[in-house]
PDB file of C-alpha atoms in Angstrom:
ATOM      1  CA  MET A 328       2.116 -15.745   9.056  1.00 90.00           C
ATOM      2  CA  ARG A 329      -0.926 -14.312   7.311  1.00 93.00           C
ATOM      3  CA  VAL A 330      -1.139 -13.388   3.623  1.00 96.00           C
ATOM      4  CA  GLY A 331      -3.577 -11.065   1.852  1.00 96.00           C
ATOM      5  CA  MET A 332      -4.069 -10.017  -1.734  1.00 97.00           C
ATOM      6  CA  GLY A 333      -5.437  -6.810  -3.182  1.00 97.00           C
ATOM      7  CA  TYR A 334      -6.623  -5.755  -6.610  1.00 97.00           C
ATOM      8  CA  ASP A 335      -7.878  -2.443  -7.894  1.00 96.00           C
ATOM      9  CA  VAL A 336      -8.663  -0.798 -11.221  1.00 97.00           C
ATOM     10  CA  HIS A 337      -9.517   2.752 -12.235  1.00 96.00           C
ATOM     11  CA  LYS A 338     -10.490   4.304 -15.549  1.00 95.00           C
ATOM     12  CA  LEU A 339      -8.156   6.823 -17.202  1.00 94.00           C
ATOM     13  CA  ILE A 340      -9.777  10.169 -18.061  1.00 95.00           C
ATOM     14  CA  GLU A 341      -8.674  13.654 -19.062  1.00 95.00           C
ATOM     15  CA  GLY A 342      -8.683  16.440 -16.497  1.00 93.00           C
ATOM     16  CA  ARG A 343      -7.328  14.409 -13.559  1.00 95.00           C
ATOM     17  CA  ASP A 344      -3.808  14.064 -12.152  1.00 94.00           C
ATOM     18  CA  LEU A 345      -2.204  10.632 -12.428  1.00 96.00           C
ATOM     19  CA  ILE A 346      -1.206   9.697  -8.885  1.00 96.00           C
ATOM     20  CA  LEU A 347       0.526   6.355  -8.353  1.00 97.00           C
ATOM     21  CA  GLY A 348       2.226   5.434  -5.102  1.00 96.00           C
ATOM     22  CA  GLY A 349       1.739   9.002  -3.920  1.00 96.00           C
ATOM     23  CA  VAL A 350       3.695  10.342  -6.916  1.00 97.00           C
ATOM     24  CA  ASN A 351       2.114  12.829  -9.350  1.00 97.00           C
ATOM     25  CA  ILE A 352       3.208  11.449 -12.714  1.00 96.00           C
ATOM     26  CA  PRO A 353       3.172  13.730 -15.771  1.00 95.00           C
ATOM     27  CA  TYR A 354       0.623  12.284 -18.211  1.00 95.00           C
ATOM     28  CA  GLU A 355      -2.280  13.574 -20.304  1.00 94.00           C
ATOM     29  CA  LYS A 356      -4.793  11.526 -18.290  1.00 95.00           C
ATOM     30  CA  GLY A 357      -5.443  10.637 -14.680  1.00 94.00           C
ATOM     31  CA  LEU A 358      -7.446   8.028 -12.837  1.00 93.00           C
ATOM     32  CA  LEU A 359     -11.134   8.504 -12.097  1.00 92.00           C
ATOM     33  CA  GLY A 360     -12.182   7.908  -8.515  1.00 90.00           C
ATOM     34  CA  HIS A 361     -13.716   9.339  -5.352  1.00 89.00           C
ATOM     35  CA  SER A 362     -10.297   9.834  -3.758  1.00 90.00           C
ATOM     36  CA  ASP A 363      -7.118  10.573  -5.725  1.00 93.00           C
ATOM     37  CA  ALA A 364      -7.697   7.114  -7.313  1.00 94.00           C
ATOM     38  CA  ASP A 365      -4.160   5.911  -6.524  1.00 96.00           C
ATOM     39  CA  VAL A 366      -4.717   2.390  -7.839  1.00 97.00           C
ATOM     40  CA  ILE A 367      -1.480   0.886  -6.488  1.00 98.00           C
ATOM     41  CA  VAL A 368      -2.000   2.234  -2.975  1.00 97.00           C
ATOM     42  CA  HIS A 369      -5.600   0.968  -3.045  1.00 97.00           C
ATOM     43  CA  ALA A 370      -4.404  -2.539  -3.958  1.00 98.00           C
ATOM     44  CA  ILE A 371      -1.752  -2.383  -1.229  1.00 98.00           C
ATOM     45  CA  MET A 372      -4.321  -1.293   1.373  1.00 97.00           C
ATOM     46  CA  ASP A 373      -6.646  -4.135   0.394  1.00 97.00           C
ATOM     47  CA  SER A 374      -3.825  -6.688   0.620  1.00 97.00           C
ATOM     48  CA  ILE A 375      -2.909  -5.466   4.109  1.00 97.00           C
ATOM     49  CA  LEU A 376      -6.522  -5.387   5.307  1.00 97.00           C
ATOM     50  CA  GLY A 377      -7.135  -8.800   3.765  1.00 96.00           C
ATOM     51  CA  ALA A 378      -4.152 -10.364   5.508  1.00 96.00           C
ATOM     52  CA  ALA A 379      -5.464  -9.020   8.821  1.00 95.00           C
ATOM     53  CA  ALA A 380      -9.059 -10.094   8.019  1.00 95.00           C
ATOM     54  CA  LEU A 381     -10.200  -6.488   8.545  1.00 95.00           C
ATOM     55  CA  GLY A 382     -12.353  -6.137   5.441  1.00 93.00           C
ATOM     56  CA  ASP A 383     -11.427  -3.858   2.566  1.00 93.00           C
ATOM     57  CA  ILE A 384     -10.972  -0.177   1.769  1.00 91.00           C
ATOM     58  CA  GLY A 385     -14.656   0.181   0.865  1.00 89.00           C
ATOM     59  CA  LYS A 386     -15.543  -0.806   4.426  1.00 92.00           C
ATOM     60  CA  HIS A 387     -13.113   1.640   6.023  1.00 91.00           C
ATOM     61  CA  PHE A 388     -13.219   4.493   3.476  1.00 90.00           C
ATOM     62  CA  PRO A 389     -16.570   4.310   1.626  1.00 83.00           C
ATOM     63  CA  ASP A 390     -17.038   6.414  -1.506  1.00 84.00           C
ATOM     64  CA  THR A 391     -20.397   7.484  -0.054  1.00 86.00           C
ATOM     65  CA  ASP A 392     -18.528   9.471   2.630  1.00 82.00           C
ATOM     66  CA  SER A 393     -17.819  12.994   1.352  1.00 85.00           C
ATOM     67  CA  SER A 394     -14.878  13.358   3.747  1.00 84.00           C
ATOM     68  CA  TYR A 395     -12.903  11.040   1.464  1.00 83.00           C
ATOM     69  CA  LYS A 396     -13.614  13.048  -1.695  1.00 85.00           C
ATOM     70  CA  GLY A 397     -10.255  13.812  -3.340  1.00 81.00           C
ATOM     71  CA  VAL A 398      -8.306  12.533  -0.310  1.00 88.00           C
ATOM     72  CA  SER A 399      -4.706  11.387  -0.678  1.00 92.00           C
ATOM     73  CA  SER A 400      -4.555   7.600  -0.701  1.00 94.00           C
ATOM     74  CA  ILE A 401      -1.201   7.824   1.081  1.00 96.00           C
ATOM     75  CA  ASN A 402      -3.074   9.435   3.999  1.00 95.00           C
ATOM     76  CA  LEU A 403      -5.564   6.560   3.924  1.00 95.00           C
ATOM     77  CA  LEU A 404      -2.630   4.126   3.934  1.00 96.00           C
ATOM     78  CA  LYS A 405      -1.398   5.786   7.136  1.00 96.00           C
ATOM     79  CA  GLN A 406      -4.793   5.053   8.696  1.00 95.00           C
ATOM     80  CA  VAL A 407      -4.515   1.419   7.591  1.00 96.00           C
ATOM     81  CA  ALA A 408      -1.074   1.313   9.267  1.00 95.00           C
ATOM     82  CA  LYS A 409      -2.705   2.458  12.532  1.00 94.00           C
ATOM     83  CA  LEU A 410      -5.373  -0.265  12.224  1.00 94.00           C
ATOM     84  CA  ILE A 411      -2.680  -2.877  11.707  1.00 93.00           C
ATOM     85  CA  GLU A 412      -0.748  -1.677  14.735  1.00 91.00           C
ATOM     86  CA  GLU A 413      -3.894  -1.557  16.899  1.00 91.00           C
ATOM     87  CA  ASN A 414      -4.552  -5.174  15.948  1.00 91.00           C
ATOM     88  CA  MET A 415      -0.940  -6.088  16.792  1.00 90.00           C
ATOM     89  CA  TYR A 416       0.188  -7.065  13.306  1.00 93.00           C
ATOM     90  CA  ILE A 417       3.561  -6.372  11.744  1.00 93.00           C
ATOM     91  CA  ILE A 418       3.998  -6.069   7.989  1.00 95.00           C
ATOM     92  CA  GLU A 419       6.666  -8.472   6.800  1.00 94.00           C
ATOM     93  CA  ASN A 420       6.607  -7.465   3.152  1.00 96.00           C
ATOM     94  CA  ILE A 421       4.496  -6.112   0.310  1.00 97.00           C
ATOM     95  CA  ASP A 422       4.898  -7.053  -3.346  1.00 98.00           C
ATOM     96  CA  ALA A 423       2.789  -5.011  -5.778  1.00 98.00           C
ATOM     97  CA  THR A 424       2.413  -4.671  -9.545  1.00 98.00           C
ATOM     98  CA  ILE A 425       0.986  -1.809 -11.599  1.00 97.00           C
ATOM     99  CA  VAL A 426      -0.487  -2.826 -14.968  1.00 97.00           C
ATOM    100  CA  ALA A 427      -0.416   0.099 -17.423  1.00 96.00           C
ATOM    101  CA  GLN A 428       0.407   0.427 -21.096  1.00 94.00           C
ATOM    102  CA  LYS A 429       1.448   4.065 -20.649  1.00 93.00           C
ATOM    103  CA  PRO A 430       3.164   6.031 -19.239  1.00 94.00           C
ATOM    104  CA  LYS A 431       6.492   4.369 -18.521  1.00 93.00           C
ATOM    105  CA  LEU A 432       6.727   4.147 -14.733  1.00 95.00           C
ATOM    106  CA  LEU A 433      10.250   2.885 -13.994  1.00 95.00           C
ATOM    107  CA  PRO A 434      11.688   6.330 -13.086  1.00 96.00           C
ATOM    108  CA  TYR A 435       8.941   6.878 -10.475  1.00 97.00           C
ATOM    109  CA  ILE A 436       9.008   3.507  -8.727  1.00 98.00           C
ATOM    110  CA  PRO A 437      11.758   4.273  -6.147  1.00 97.00           C
ATOM    111  CA  LYS A 438       9.743   7.267  -4.877  1.00 98.00           C
ATOM    112  CA  MET A 439       6.551   5.156  -4.799  1.00 97.00           C
ATOM    113  CA  ILE A 440       8.339   2.559  -2.671  1.00 97.00           C
ATOM    114  CA  GLU A 441       9.654   5.254  -0.351  1.00 97.00           C
ATOM    115  CA  ASN A 442       6.192   6.834   0.007  1.00 97.00           C
ATOM    116  CA  VAL A 443       4.522   3.510   0.839  1.00 97.00           C
ATOM    117  CA  ALA A 444       7.266   2.500   3.302  1.00 96.00           C
ATOM    118  CA  ASP A 445       7.111   5.907   5.019  1.00 96.00           C
ATOM    119  CA  ALA A 446       3.309   5.774   5.316  1.00 96.00           C
ATOM    120  CA  LEU A 447       3.482   2.288   6.849  1.00 95.00           C
ATOM    121  CA  LYS A 448       6.575   3.061   8.958  1.00 93.00           C
ATOM    122  CA  ILE A 449       8.439   0.045   7.595  1.00 94.00           C
ATOM    123  CA  PRO A 450      11.836  -0.206   5.906  1.00 94.00           C
ATOM    124  CA  VAL A 451      11.945   0.279   2.142  1.00 94.00           C
ATOM    125  CA  ASN A 452      13.379  -3.225   1.760  1.00 94.00           C
ATOM    126  CA  CYS A 453       9.975  -4.558   2.890  1.00 95.00           C
ATOM    127  CA  VAL A 454       8.182  -2.960  -0.093  1.00 97.00           C
ATOM    128  CA  ASN A 455       8.469  -3.956  -3.740  1.00 98.00           C
ATOM    129  CA  ILE A 456       6.564  -2.192  -6.524  1.00 98.00           C
ATOM    130  CA  LYS A 457       6.955  -3.027 -10.190  1.00 97.00           C
ATOM    131  CA  ALA A 458       5.160  -2.149 -13.405  1.00 96.00           C
ATOM    132  CA  THR A 459       4.229  -4.116 -16.484  1.00 95.00           C
ATOM    133  CA  THR A 460       2.150  -3.757 -19.629  1.00 93.00           C
ATOM    134  CA  GLU A 461      -0.324  -6.181 -21.176  1.00 91.00           C
ATOM    135  CA  GLU A 462       1.247  -5.854 -24.625  1.00 90.00           C
ATOM    136  CA  GLY A 463      -1.697  -3.825 -25.920  1.00 87.00           C
ATOM    137  CA  LEU A 464      -4.323  -6.334 -24.756  1.00 87.00           C
ATOM    138  CA  GLY A 465      -7.411  -5.612 -22.657  1.00 90.00           C
ATOM    139  CA  PHE A 466      -8.518  -2.347 -21.069  1.00 91.00           C
ATOM    140  CA  THR A 467      -5.065  -1.598 -19.647  1.00 88.00           C
ATOM    141  CA  GLY A 468      -3.402  -2.394 -22.956  1.00 89.00           C
ATOM    142  CA  SER A 469      -5.719  -0.074 -24.847  1.00 89.00           C
ATOM    143  CA  GLY A 470      -5.089   2.732 -22.345  1.00 87.00           C
ATOM    144  CA  GLU A 471      -8.639   2.784 -20.956  1.00 92.00           C
ATOM    145  CA  GLY A 472      -7.470   2.225 -17.390  1.00 94.00           C
ATOM    146  CA  ILE A 473      -4.788   1.080 -14.999  1.00 96.00           C
ATOM    147  CA  SER A 474      -4.973  -1.887 -12.644  1.00 97.00           C
ATOM    148  CA  ALA A 475      -2.831  -3.027  -9.735  1.00 97.00           C
ATOM    149  CA  HIS A 476      -2.229  -6.208  -7.759  1.00 98.00           C
ATOM    150  CA  SER A 477      -0.657  -6.550  -4.320  1.00 98.00           C
ATOM    151  CA  ILE A 478       0.279  -9.274  -1.880  1.00 98.00           C
ATOM    152  CA  CYS A 479       1.088  -8.617   1.776  1.00 97.00           C
ATOM    153  CA  ALA A 480       2.491 -10.913   4.454  1.00 96.00           C
ATOM    154  CA  LEU A 481       1.786 -10.107   8.106  1.00 94.00           C
ATOM    155  CA  ASN A 482       2.885 -11.564  11.405  1.00 90.00           C
ATOM    156  CA  THR A 483       1.463 -10.930  14.834  1.00 85.00           C
ATOM    157  CA  ILE A 484       3.476  -9.497  17.703  1.00 76.00           C
ATOM    158  CA  ALA A 485       3.158 -12.925  19.350  1.00 71.00           C
ATOM    159  CA  ASP A 486       5.040 -14.513  16.427  1.00 67.00           C
ATOM    160  CA  TYR A 487       8.205 -12.553  17.191  1.00 63.00           C
ATOM    161  CA  ARG A 488      11.029 -14.080  19.166  1.00 55.00           C
ATOM    162  CA  TYR A 489      12.847 -12.129  21.824  1.00 52.00           C
ATOM    163  CA  ASN A 490      16.482 -12.534  22.734  1.00 50.00           C
ATOM    164  CA  GLU A 491      17.910 -12.145  26.227  1.00 47.00           C
ATOM    165  CA  GLY A 492      18.116  -8.369  25.877  1.00 49.00           C
ATOM    166  CA  ASN A 493      14.376  -8.383  25.089  1.00 45.00           C
ATOM    167  CA  THR A 494      15.117  -6.995  21.625  1.00 47.00           C
ATOM    168  CA  ARG A 495      12.960  -8.226  18.793  1.00 43.00           C
ATOM    169  CA  LYS A 496      14.465 -10.277  16.031  1.00 46.00           C
ATOM    170  CA  PHE A 497      12.618  -9.379  12.851  1.00 45.00           C
ATOM    171  CA  PRO A 498      12.390 -12.185  10.300  1.00 44.00           C
ATOM    172  CA  ALA A 499      12.195  -9.840   7.289  1.00 42.00           C
ATOM    173  CA  CYS A 500      12.704  -6.247   8.403  1.00 44.00           C
ATOM    174  CA  GLU A 501      15.351  -4.635  10.562  1.00 49.00           C
ATOM    175  CA  GLY A 502      14.965  -2.504  13.646  1.00 53.00           C
ATOM    176  CA  CYS A 503      12.316  -1.764  16.227  1.00 58.00           C
ATOM    177  CA  HIS A 504       9.169  -0.049  15.035  1.00 56.00           C
ATOM    178  CA  GLY A 505       7.740   0.331  18.562  1.00 57.00           C
ATOM    179  CA  CYS A 506       4.569  -1.579  17.667  1.00 55.00           C
ATOM    180  CA  ALA A 507       1.601  -1.782  20.028  1.00 52.00           C
ATOM    181  CA  GLY A 508       1.870  -4.719  22.436  1.00 50.00           C
ATOM    182  CA  CYS A 509       5.662  -4.863  22.209  1.00 52.00           C
ATOM    183  CA  PRO A 510       7.565  -4.719  25.519  1.00 48.00           C
ATOM    184  CA  ASN A 511      10.146  -2.492  23.809  1.00 50.00           C
ATOM    185  CA  LYS A 512       7.580   0.197  22.910  1.00 51.00           C
ATOM    186  CA  THR A 513       8.692   3.500  24.352  1.00 52.00           C
ATOM    187  CA  GLU A 514       6.348   6.239  25.452  1.00 52.00           C
ATOM    188  CA  GLU A 515       6.518   9.330  23.264  1.00 48.00           C
TER     189      GLU A 515
END
């Protein structure tokens, strides 16, 4: 098993949409960034890339590349999913935390989880996203920005056991995802 952690922070400003977990959240400010500045998805991507020892999002999606200007971070997450599959890793689980004083995020978290799971092609029970405040302390507490933390656990295809029917037994997730290198992968 391999474990990676991710952290990201973006400044809150007026005139931008607040996108978290691929959800446009009604709020008077949004996050400043080259892409849509989806801080939780950025932290998740970095935790996945870190667990696979594939660098970070700056390496794969540099802010000096104009093709990433305003891009959806969920679309970037889909590209990270392809990298993980190409390198024969399977995501066991993701646990992520958004740190924001405002707005209240609880009503939006189920959709964030669904968006991340869909982008990564993993079951929703392999993704956990939660939100917390810093009780008015620091830059998140004062409403200057939002930060996010994420941890990801990966396994390699080689770590999976096969039963006599050659069906994978997933330690954390259920079902076949047809990952690269798997003898059960079907041609599309």
